[in-house]
Amino acid sequence: PGPALDHNFGVRVRPALVGITLGAAAVVLATVIGRAATSNGNRATPAMLLVLPVVVAGILGGRAPALVTAALAAGALNLAFIPPLGTFKITSIDDVVAFVVFAAVALVVGTLVADQAQRRRAAERRTAEVEALHRRYEEVIVERERLMEESHQLALLSRADEQRRALLRSVSHDLRTPLAAIRALTSDL
């Protein structure tokens, strides 16, 4: 079954919700892994880990889930890895730059991945449509050949019928002449 549609607005509900849900879960998982793997204040590893959920959300859900996940990942980076931990405050200019760069990269990557995923899905739909059209074209060709064969057979039958009528006219004419002579002789007799 295809994606569920909200009949009020025609918006795809399921892929967006799946993308956001999986993106948020992946942000939590990446944050936990990043906290466990990083103890020296390194922010590069957690930042790289937090970009992955954005990619997943972009592939599965599209642009909106990717952007939501990017915002969640930026919040997770700020809360879990930029001092003071557990707050949205950023005290160091280096941390501000790291946060802004991460947010920009996450937003751009999410948008690009979502666009590519959408293009891939559109290309797959076009491929399926082209294949269906090609199959229909082949069916039409077969039907055309069958109709041409039937038309040829009808032309042959029509020609044979015409020749039969010509033969009957000829035989009829050839029989009428002797019959007329026999009639004339019998009437004379």
Coordinates of N, CA and C in Angstrom, one line a residue:
P1 N 0.8 -1.2 0.0 CA 0.0 0.0 0.0 C 0.9 1.3 0.0
G2 N 0.4 2.2 -0.7 CA 1.1 3.5 -0.8 C 1.0 4.3 0.5
P3 N 1.5 5.5 0.5 CA 1.5 6.4 1.7 C 0.1 6.8 1.9
A4 N -0.3 6.9 3.2 CA -1.6 7.4 3.6 C -1.7 8.9 3.3
L5 N -2.9 9.3 2.8 CA -3.1 10.7 2.5 C -4.1 11.3 3.5
D6 N -3.8 12.5 3.9 CA -4.8 13.3 4.7 C -5.8 13.9 3.7
H7 N -7.0 13.4 3.7 CA -8.0 13.8 2.6 C -8.4 15.3 2.7
N8 N -8.1 15.9 3.9 CA -8.5 17.3 4.0 C -7.5 18.2 3.2
F9 N -6.2 17.9 3.2 CA -5.2 18.7 2.6 C -4.4 18.1 1.5
G10 N -4.6 16.7 1.3 CA -3.8 16.0 0.3 C -2.3 15.9 0.7
V11 N -2.0 16.0 2.0 CA -0.6 16.0 2.4 C -0.2 14.5 2.8
R12 N 1.0 14.1 2.4 CA 1.4 12.8 2.8 C 1.7 12.8 4.2
V13 N 1.0 11.9 4.9 CA 1.1 11.9 6.4 C 2.1 10.9 6.8
R14 N 2.0 9.7 6.4 CA 2.9 8.6 6.9 C 4.4 8.8 6.6
P15 N 4.8 9.1 5.4 CA 6.3 9.3 5.3 C 6.9 10.4 6.1
A16 N 6.1 11.5 6.3 CA 6.6 12.6 7.1 C 6.7 12.2 8.6
L17 N 5.7 11.5 9.1 CA 5.7 11.1 10.4 C 6.8 10.0 10.7
V18 N 6.9 9.1 9.7 CA 8.0 8.1 9.8 C 9.3 8.8 9.9
G19 N 9.5 9.7 9.0 CA 10.8 10.4 8.9 C 11.1 11.2 10.2
I20 N 10.1 11.9 10.7 CA 10.4 12.7 11.9 C 10.6 11.7 13.1
T21 N 9.8 10.7 13.2 CA 9.9 9.7 14.3 C 11.3 9.0 14.3
L22 N 11.6 8.5 13.1 CA 12.9 7.8 13.1 C 14.1 8.8 13.2
G23 N 13.9 10.0 12.7 CA 15.0 11.0 12.8 C 15.2 11.4 14.3
A24 N 14.1 11.6 15.0 CA 14.2 11.9 16.4 C 14.8 10.8 17.2
A25 N 14.4 9.6 16.9 CA 15.0 8.4 17.6 C 16.4 8.3 17.3
A26 N 16.8 8.5 16.0 CA 18.2 8.5 15.7 C 19.0 9.6 16.3
V27 N 18.4 10.8 16.5 CA 19.1 11.8 17.2 C 19.4 11.4 18.7
V28 N 18.4 10.8 19.3 CA 18.6 10.3 20.7 C 19.7 9.3 20.7
L29 N 19.7 8.3 19.8 CA 20.7 7.3 19.7 C 22.1 7.9 19.5
A30 N 22.2 8.8 18.5 CA 23.5 9.4 18.2 C 24.0 10.2 19.4
T31 N 23.1 10.8 20.1 CA 23.5 11.6 21.3 C 24.0 10.7 22.4
V32 N 23.4 9.6 22.6 CA 23.8 8.6 23.6 C 25.2 8.0 23.2
I33 N 25.3 7.6 21.9 CA 26.6 7.1 21.4 C 27.7 8.2 21.5
G34 N 27.3 9.4 21.1 CA 28.3 10.5 21.2 C 28.8 10.8 22.6
R35 N 27.9 10.7 23.5 CA 28.2 11.0 24.9 C 29.1 9.9 25.4
A36 N 28.8 8.6 25.0 CA 29.7 7.5 25.5 C 31.0 7.5 24.8
A37 N 31.1 7.9 23.6 CA 32.4 7.9 22.8 C 33.2 9.1 23.1
T38 N 32.7 10.2 23.5 CA 33.4 11.4 23.6 C 33.4 11.9 25.1
S39 N 34.6 11.9 25.7 CA 34.7 12.3 27.0 C 35.6 13.6 27.2
N40 N 36.3 13.9 26.2 CA 37.3 15.0 26.3 C 36.8 16.3 25.7
G41 N 35.5 16.5 25.5 CA 35.0 17.8 25.0 C 35.1 17.9 23.5
N42 N 35.5 16.9 22.8 CA 35.5 16.9 21.3 C 34.1 17.0 20.8
R43 N 33.9 18.0 19.9 CA 32.5 18.2 19.4 C 32.4 17.7 17.9
A44 N 33.5 17.3 17.3 CA 33.5 16.9 15.9 C 32.8 15.5 15.8
T45 N 33.2 14.6 16.6 CA 32.5 13.2 16.5 C 31.0 13.3 16.8
P46 N 30.6 13.9 17.8 CA 29.1 14.0 18.0 C 28.4 14.7 16.9
A47 N 29.1 15.8 16.3 CA 28.5 16.5 15.2 C 28.3 15.6 14.0
M48 N 29.3 14.8 13.7 CA 29.2 13.9 12.6 C 28.1 12.9 12.8
L49 N 28.1 12.4 14.1 CA 27.0 11.4 14.4 C 25.6 12.0 14.3
L50 N 25.5 13.2 14.6 CA 24.2 13.9 14.6 C 23.7 14.3 13.2
V51 N 24.6 14.3 12.3 CA 24.2 14.5 10.9 C 23.5 13.3 10.3
L52 N 23.9 12.1 10.7 CA 23.3 10.9 10.2 C 21.8 10.8 10.3
P53 N 21.2 11.2 11.5 CA 19.8 11.1 11.6 C 19.1 12.1 10.6
V54 N 19.8 13.2 10.3 CA 19.2 14.1 9.3 C 19.1 13.5 7.9
V55 N 20.2 12.7 7.6 CA 20.2 12.0 6.3 C 19.1 11.0 6.3
V56 N 19.0 10.2 7.3 CA 17.9 9.2 7.4 C 16.5 9.8 7.3
A57 N 16.3 10.9 8.0 CA 15.0 11.6 7.9 C 14.7 12.1 6.5
G58 N 15.8 12.6 5.9 CA 15.6 13.2 4.5 C 15.3 12.1 3.5
I59 N 15.9 10.9 3.7 CA 15.6 9.8 2.7 C 14.2 9.3 3.0
L60 N 13.9 9.0 4.2 CA 12.6 8.4 4.5 C 11.4 9.3 4.4
G61 N 11.6 10.6 4.9 CA 10.4 11.4 5.0 C 10.4 12.6 4.1
G62 N 11.5 13.1 3.6 CA 11.5 14.2 2.8 C 12.1 15.4 3.4
R63 N 11.9 16.6 2.9 CA 12.5 17.8 3.3 C 12.0 18.2 4.7
A64 N 10.8 18.3 5.0 CA 10.3 18.7 6.3 C 10.8 17.9 7.4
P65 N 10.7 16.5 7.4 CA 11.3 15.7 8.4 C 12.8 16.0 8.6
A66 N 13.5 16.2 7.4 CA 15.0 16.4 7.5 C 15.2 17.7 8.3
L67 N 14.5 18.7 8.0 CA 14.7 20.0 8.6 C 14.3 20.0 10.1
V68 N 13.2 19.2 10.4 CA 12.9 19.1 11.9 C 14.0 18.3 12.6
T69 N 14.5 17.2 11.9 CA 15.5 16.4 12.5 C 16.8 17.3 12.7
A70 N 17.1 18.1 11.7 CA 18.3 19.0 11.8 C 18.2 19.9 13.0
A71 N 17.0 20.5 13.2 CA 16.8 21.3 14.4 C 16.9 20.5 15.7
L72 N 16.4 19.3 15.7 CA 16.5 18.5 16.9 C 18.0 18.1 17.1
A73 N 18.7 17.8 16.1 CA 20.1 17.5 16.2 C 20.9 18.7 16.7
A74 N 20.6 19.9 16.2 CA 21.3 21.1 16.6 C 21.0 21.3 18.1
G75 N 19.8 21.1 18.5 CA 19.4 21.2 19.9 C 20.2 20.2 20.8
A76 N 20.3 18.9 20.3 CA 21.0 17.9 21.0 C 22.5 18.2 21.1
L77 N 23.0 18.7 20.0 CA 24.4 19.1 20.1 C 24.7 20.2 21.1
N78 N 23.8 21.2 21.2 CA 23.9 22.2 22.2 C 23.7 21.7 23.6
L79 N 22.7 21.0 23.8 CA 22.4 20.5 25.2 C 23.4 19.5 25.7
A80 N 23.9 18.5 24.8 CA 24.7 17.4 25.3 C 26.2 17.6 25.1
F81 N 26.6 18.5 24.3 CA 28.0 18.6 24.0 C 28.7 20.0 24.1
I82 N 27.9 21.0 24.1 CA 28.5 22.4 24.2 C 28.2 22.9 25.6
P83 N 29.4 23.3 26.3 CA 29.2 23.8 27.7 C 28.5 25.1 27.7
P84 N 27.8 25.4 28.7 CA 27.4 24.6 29.8 C 26.4 23.6 29.4
L85 N 26.7 22.3 29.7 CA 25.8 21.2 29.3 C 24.4 21.3 29.9
G86 N 23.4 20.8 29.2 CA 22.1 20.8 29.7 C 21.3 22.1 29.6
T87 N 22.0 23.1 29.0 CA 21.3 24.4 28.8 C 21.5 24.8 27.3
F88 N 20.7 25.8 26.9 CA 20.8 26.3 25.5 C 21.8 27.5 25.4
K89 N 22.5 27.8 26.5 CA 23.5 28.9 26.5 C 24.7 28.4 25.8
I90 N 25.4 29.3 25.1 CA 26.7 29.0 24.5 C 27.5 30.2 24.9
T91 N 28.6 29.9 25.6 CA 29.5 30.9 26.2 C 30.7 31.2 25.4
S92 N 31.2 30.3 24.6 CA 32.4 30.5 23.9 C 32.1 30.8 22.4
I93 N 32.9 31.7 21.9 CA 32.7 32.1 20.5 C 33.0 30.9 19.5
D94 N 34.0 30.1 19.9 CA 34.3 28.9 19.1 C 33.1 27.9 19.1
D95 N 32.4 27.8 20.3 CA 31.2 27.0 20.3 C 30.1 27.5 19.5
V96 N 29.9 28.9 19.5 CA 28.9 29.5 18.7 C 29.2 29.2 17.2
V97 N 30.4 29.3 16.8 CA 30.8 29.1 15.4 C 30.5 27.6 15.1
A98 N 30.9 26.7 16.0 CA 30.7 25.2 15.8 C 29.2 24.9 15.7
F99 N 28.4 25.6 16.5 CA 26.9 25.3 16.5 C 26.3 25.8 15.2
V100 N 26.7 27.1 14.8 CA 26.1 27.6 13.6 C 26.5 26.8 12.4
V101 N 27.8 26.4 12.3 CA 28.3 25.6 11.2 C 27.5 24.3 11.1
F102 N 27.4 23.7 12.3 CA 26.7 22.4 12.4 C 25.2 22.6 11.9
A103 N 24.6 23.6 12.4 CA 23.2 23.8 12.0 C 23.0 24.0 10.5
A104 N 23.9 24.8 10.0 CA 23.9 25.1 8.5 C 24.2 23.8 7.7
V105 N 25.2 23.1 8.1 CA 25.5 21.8 7.4 C 24.3 20.9 7.5
A106 N 23.8 20.7 8.7 CA 22.6 19.8 8.9 C 21.4 20.2 8.0
L107 N 21.1 21.5 8.0 CA 20.0 21.9 7.1 C 20.3 21.7 5.6
V108 N 21.5 22.0 5.2 CA 21.8 21.9 3.8 C 21.8 20.4 3.4
V109 N 22.5 19.6 4.3 CA 22.5 18.1 4.0 C 21.1 17.5 4.0
G110 N 20.3 17.9 4.9 CA 19.0 17.4 5.0 C 18.2 17.8 3.7
T111 N 18.3 19.0 3.3 CA 17.6 19.5 2.1 C 18.1 18.7 0.9
L112 N 19.4 18.6 0.7 CA 20.0 18.0 -0.5 C 19.6 16.5 -0.5
V113 N 19.7 15.8 0.6 CA 19.3 14.4 0.7 C 17.8 14.2 0.4
A114 N 17.0 15.0 0.9 CA 15.5 14.9 0.7 C 15.2 15.2 -0.8
D115 N 15.9 16.2 -1.4 CA 15.7 16.5 -2.8 C 16.1 15.3 -3.7
Q116 N 17.3 14.7 -3.4 CA 17.7 13.6 -4.1 C 16.8 12.4 -4.0
A117 N 16.3 12.2 -2.8 CA 15.4 11.0 -2.5 C 14.1 11.3 -3.3
Q118 N 13.6 12.5 -3.3 CA 12.4 12.8 -4.1 C 12.7 12.6 -5.6
R119 N 13.8 13.0 -6.1 CA 14.1 12.8 -7.5 C 14.2 11.4 -7.8
R120 N 14.8 10.6 -6.9 CA 14.9 9.1 -7.2 C 13.5 8.5 -7.2
R121 N 12.7 8.9 -6.3 CA 11.3 8.3 -6.3 C 10.6 8.8 -7.6
A122 N 10.8 10.0 -8.0 CA 10.1 10.5 -9.3 C 10.7 9.7 -10.5
A123 N 12.0 9.5 -10.5 CA 12.6 8.7 -11.6 C 12.1 7.3 -11.6
E124 N 11.9 6.7 -10.4 CA 11.4 5.3 -10.4 C 9.9 5.3 -10.9
R125 N 9.1 6.3 -10.5 CA 7.8 6.4 -11.1 C 7.8 6.6 -12.6
R126 N 8.7 7.5 -13.1 CA 8.7 7.7 -14.5 C 9.2 6.4 -15.2
T127 N 10.1 5.7 -14.6 CA 10.6 4.4 -15.2 C 9.4 3.4 -15.3
A128 N 8.7 3.3 -14.2 CA 7.5 2.4 -14.2 C 6.5 2.8 -15.3
E129 N 6.3 4.1 -15.4 CA 5.3 4.6 -16.4 C 5.8 4.3 -17.8
V130 N 7.1 4.5 -18.0 CA 7.7 4.2 -19.4 C 7.6 2.7 -19.7
E131 N 7.9 1.9 -18.7 CA 7.8 0.5 -18.9 C 6.4 0.0 -19.2
A132 N 5.4 0.6 -18.5 CA 4.0 0.3 -18.7 C 3.6 0.8 -20.1
L133 N 4.1 2.0 -20.5 CA 3.8 2.5 -21.9 C 4.4 1.6 -22.9
H134 N 5.6 1.1 -22.7 CA 6.3 0.3 -23.6 C 5.6 -1.1 -23.8
R135 N 5.1 -1.6 -22.6 CA 4.3 -2.9 -22.7 C 3.0 -2.6 -23.5
R136 N 2.4 -1.5 -23.3 CA 1.2 -1.2 -24.0 C 1.5 -1.0 -25.5
Y137 N 2.6 -0.3 -25.8 CA 3.0 -0.1 -27.2 C 3.2 -1.5 -27.9
E138 N 3.9 -2.4 -27.2 CA 4.1 -3.7 -27.8 C 2.7 -4.4 -28.0
E139 N 1.8 -4.3 -27.1 CA 0.5 -4.9 -27.2 C -0.2 -4.3 -28.4
V140 N -0.1 -2.9 -28.6 CA -0.7 -2.3 -29.8 C -0.1 -2.8 -31.1
I141 N 1.2 -2.9 -31.1 CA 1.9 -3.4 -32.3 C 1.4 -4.8 -32.6
V142 N 1.3 -5.7 -31.6 CA 0.8 -7.1 -31.9 C -0.7 -7.0 -32.4
E143 N -1.5 -6.1 -31.8 CA -2.9 -6.0 -32.2 C -2.9 -5.4 -33.6
R144 N -2.1 -4.5 -33.9 CA -2.0 -3.9 -35.3 C -1.7 -5.0 -36.3
E145 N -0.7 -5.8 -36.0 CA -0.3 -6.9 -36.9 C -1.4 -7.8 -37.1
R146 N -2.1 -8.2 -36.0 CA -3.3 -9.1 -36.1 C -4.4 -8.5 -37.0
L147 N -4.6 -7.2 -36.8 CA -5.6 -6.5 -37.6 C -5.2 -6.4 -39.1
M148 N -3.9 -6.2 -39.3 CA -3.5 -6.1 -40.7 C -3.6 -7.5 -41.3
E149 N -3.3 -8.6 -40.6 CA -3.5 -9.9 -41.1 C -4.9 -10.2 -41.4
E150 N -5.8 -9.8 -40.5 CA -7.3 -10.0 -40.8 C -7.7 -9.2 -42.0
S151 N -7.2 -8.0 -42.1 CA -7.5 -7.1 -43.2 C -7.0 -7.8 -44.5
H152 N -5.9 -8.3 -44.5 CA -5.3 -9.0 -45.7 C -6.2 -10.2 -46.0
Q153 N -6.6 -11.0 -45.0 CA -7.5 -12.1 -45.2 C -8.8 -11.7 -45.8
L154 N -9.4 -10.6 -45.3 CA -10.6 -10.1 -45.8 C -10.5 -9.6 -47.3
A155 N -9.3 -9.0 -47.6 CA -9.1 -8.6 -48.9 C -9.0 -9.8 -49.9
L156 N -8.3 -10.9 -49.4 CA -8.2 -12.1 -50.2 C -9.6 -12.7 -50.4
L157 N -10.4 -12.7 -49.3 CA -11.8 -13.3 -49.4 C -12.6 -12.4 -50.4
S158 N -12.5 -11.1 -50.3 CA -13.2 -10.2 -51.1 C -12.8 -10.4 -52.6
R159 N -11.5 -10.6 -52.8 CA -11.0 -10.8 -54.2 C -11.6 -12.1 -54.7
A160 N -11.5 -13.2 -53.8 CA -12.0 -14.5 -54.2 C -13.5 -14.4 -54.5
D161 N -14.3 -13.7 -53.7 CA -15.7 -13.5 -53.9 C -16.0 -12.8 -55.2
E162 N -15.2 -11.8 -55.5 CA -15.3 -11.1 -56.8 C -15.0 -12.0 -58.0
Q163 N -14.0 -12.8 -57.9 CA -13.7 -13.7 -58.9 C -14.8 -14.8 -59.1
R164 N -15.4 -15.2 -58.0 CA -16.4 -16.2 -58.1 C -17.6 -15.6 -58.8
R165 N -18.0 -14.3 -58.5 CA -19.1 -13.7 -59.1 C -18.8 -13.5 -60.6
A166 N -17.6 -13.1 -61.0 CA -17.2 -13.0 -62.4 C -17.3 -14.3 -63.1
L167 N -16.9 -15.4 -62.4 CA -17.0 -16.7 -63.1 C -18.5 -17.1 -63.3
L168 N -19.3 -16.8 -62.2 CA -20.7 -17.2 -62.4 C -21.4 -16.4 -63.5
R169 N -21.0 -15.1 -63.6 CA -21.5 -14.3 -64.7 C -21.1 -14.8 -66.1
S170 N -19.9 -15.2 -66.1 CA -19.3 -15.8 -67.4 C -20.0 -17.1 -67.7
V171 N -20.1 -18.0 -66.7 CA -20.7 -19.3 -67.0 C -22.2 -19.1 -67.3
S172 N -22.8 -18.1 -66.6 CA -24.3 -17.9 -66.8 C -24.4 -17.4 -68.3
H173 N -23.5 -16.5 -68.7 CA -23.6 -15.9 -70.0 C -23.4 -17.0 -71.1
D174 N -22.4 -17.8 -70.8 CA -22.0 -18.9 -71.7 C -23.2 -20.0 -71.8
L175 N -23.9 -20.2 -70.7 CA -25.0 -21.1 -70.7 C -26.2 -20.5 -71.4
R176 N -26.4 -19.2 -71.2 CA -27.6 -18.5 -71.8 C -27.6 -18.6 -73.4
T177 N -26.4 -18.4 -73.9 CA -26.3 -18.4 -75.4 C -26.8 -19.7 -76.0
P178 N -26.2 -20.9 -75.5 CA -26.7 -22.1 -76.1 C -28.2 -22.4 -75.7
L179 N -28.6 -22.0 -74.6 CA -30.0 -22.1 -74.2 C -30.9 -21.3 -75.1
A180 N -30.5 -20.1 -75.4 CA -31.3 -19.3 -76.3 C -31.4 -19.9 -77.7
A181 N -30.3 -20.5 -78.1 CA -30.3 -21.2 -79.4 C -31.2 -22.4 -79.4
I182 N -31.1 -23.2 -78.3 CA -32.0 -24.4 -78.1 C -33.4 -23.9 -78.0
R183 N -33.7 -22.9 -77.3 CA -35.1 -22.4 -77.2 C -35.6 -22.0 -78.6
A184 N -34.8 -21.3 -79.3 CA -35.2 -20.8 -80.6 C -35.5 -22.0 -81.5
L185 N -34.7 -23.1 -81.4 CA -34.9 -24.3 -82.2 C -36.1 -25.0 -81.8
T186 N -36.3 -25.1 -80.5 CA -37.5 -25.8 -80.0 C -38.7 -25.0 -80.3
S187 N -38.7 -23.7 -80.3 CA -39.9 -23.0 -80.6 C -40.2 -23.1 -82.1
D188 N -39.1 -23.2 -83.0 CA -39.3 -23.4 -84.4 C -39.9 -24.8 -84.6
L189 N -39.5 -25.7 -83.8 CA -40.0 -27.1 -84.0 C -41.5 -27.1 -83.6

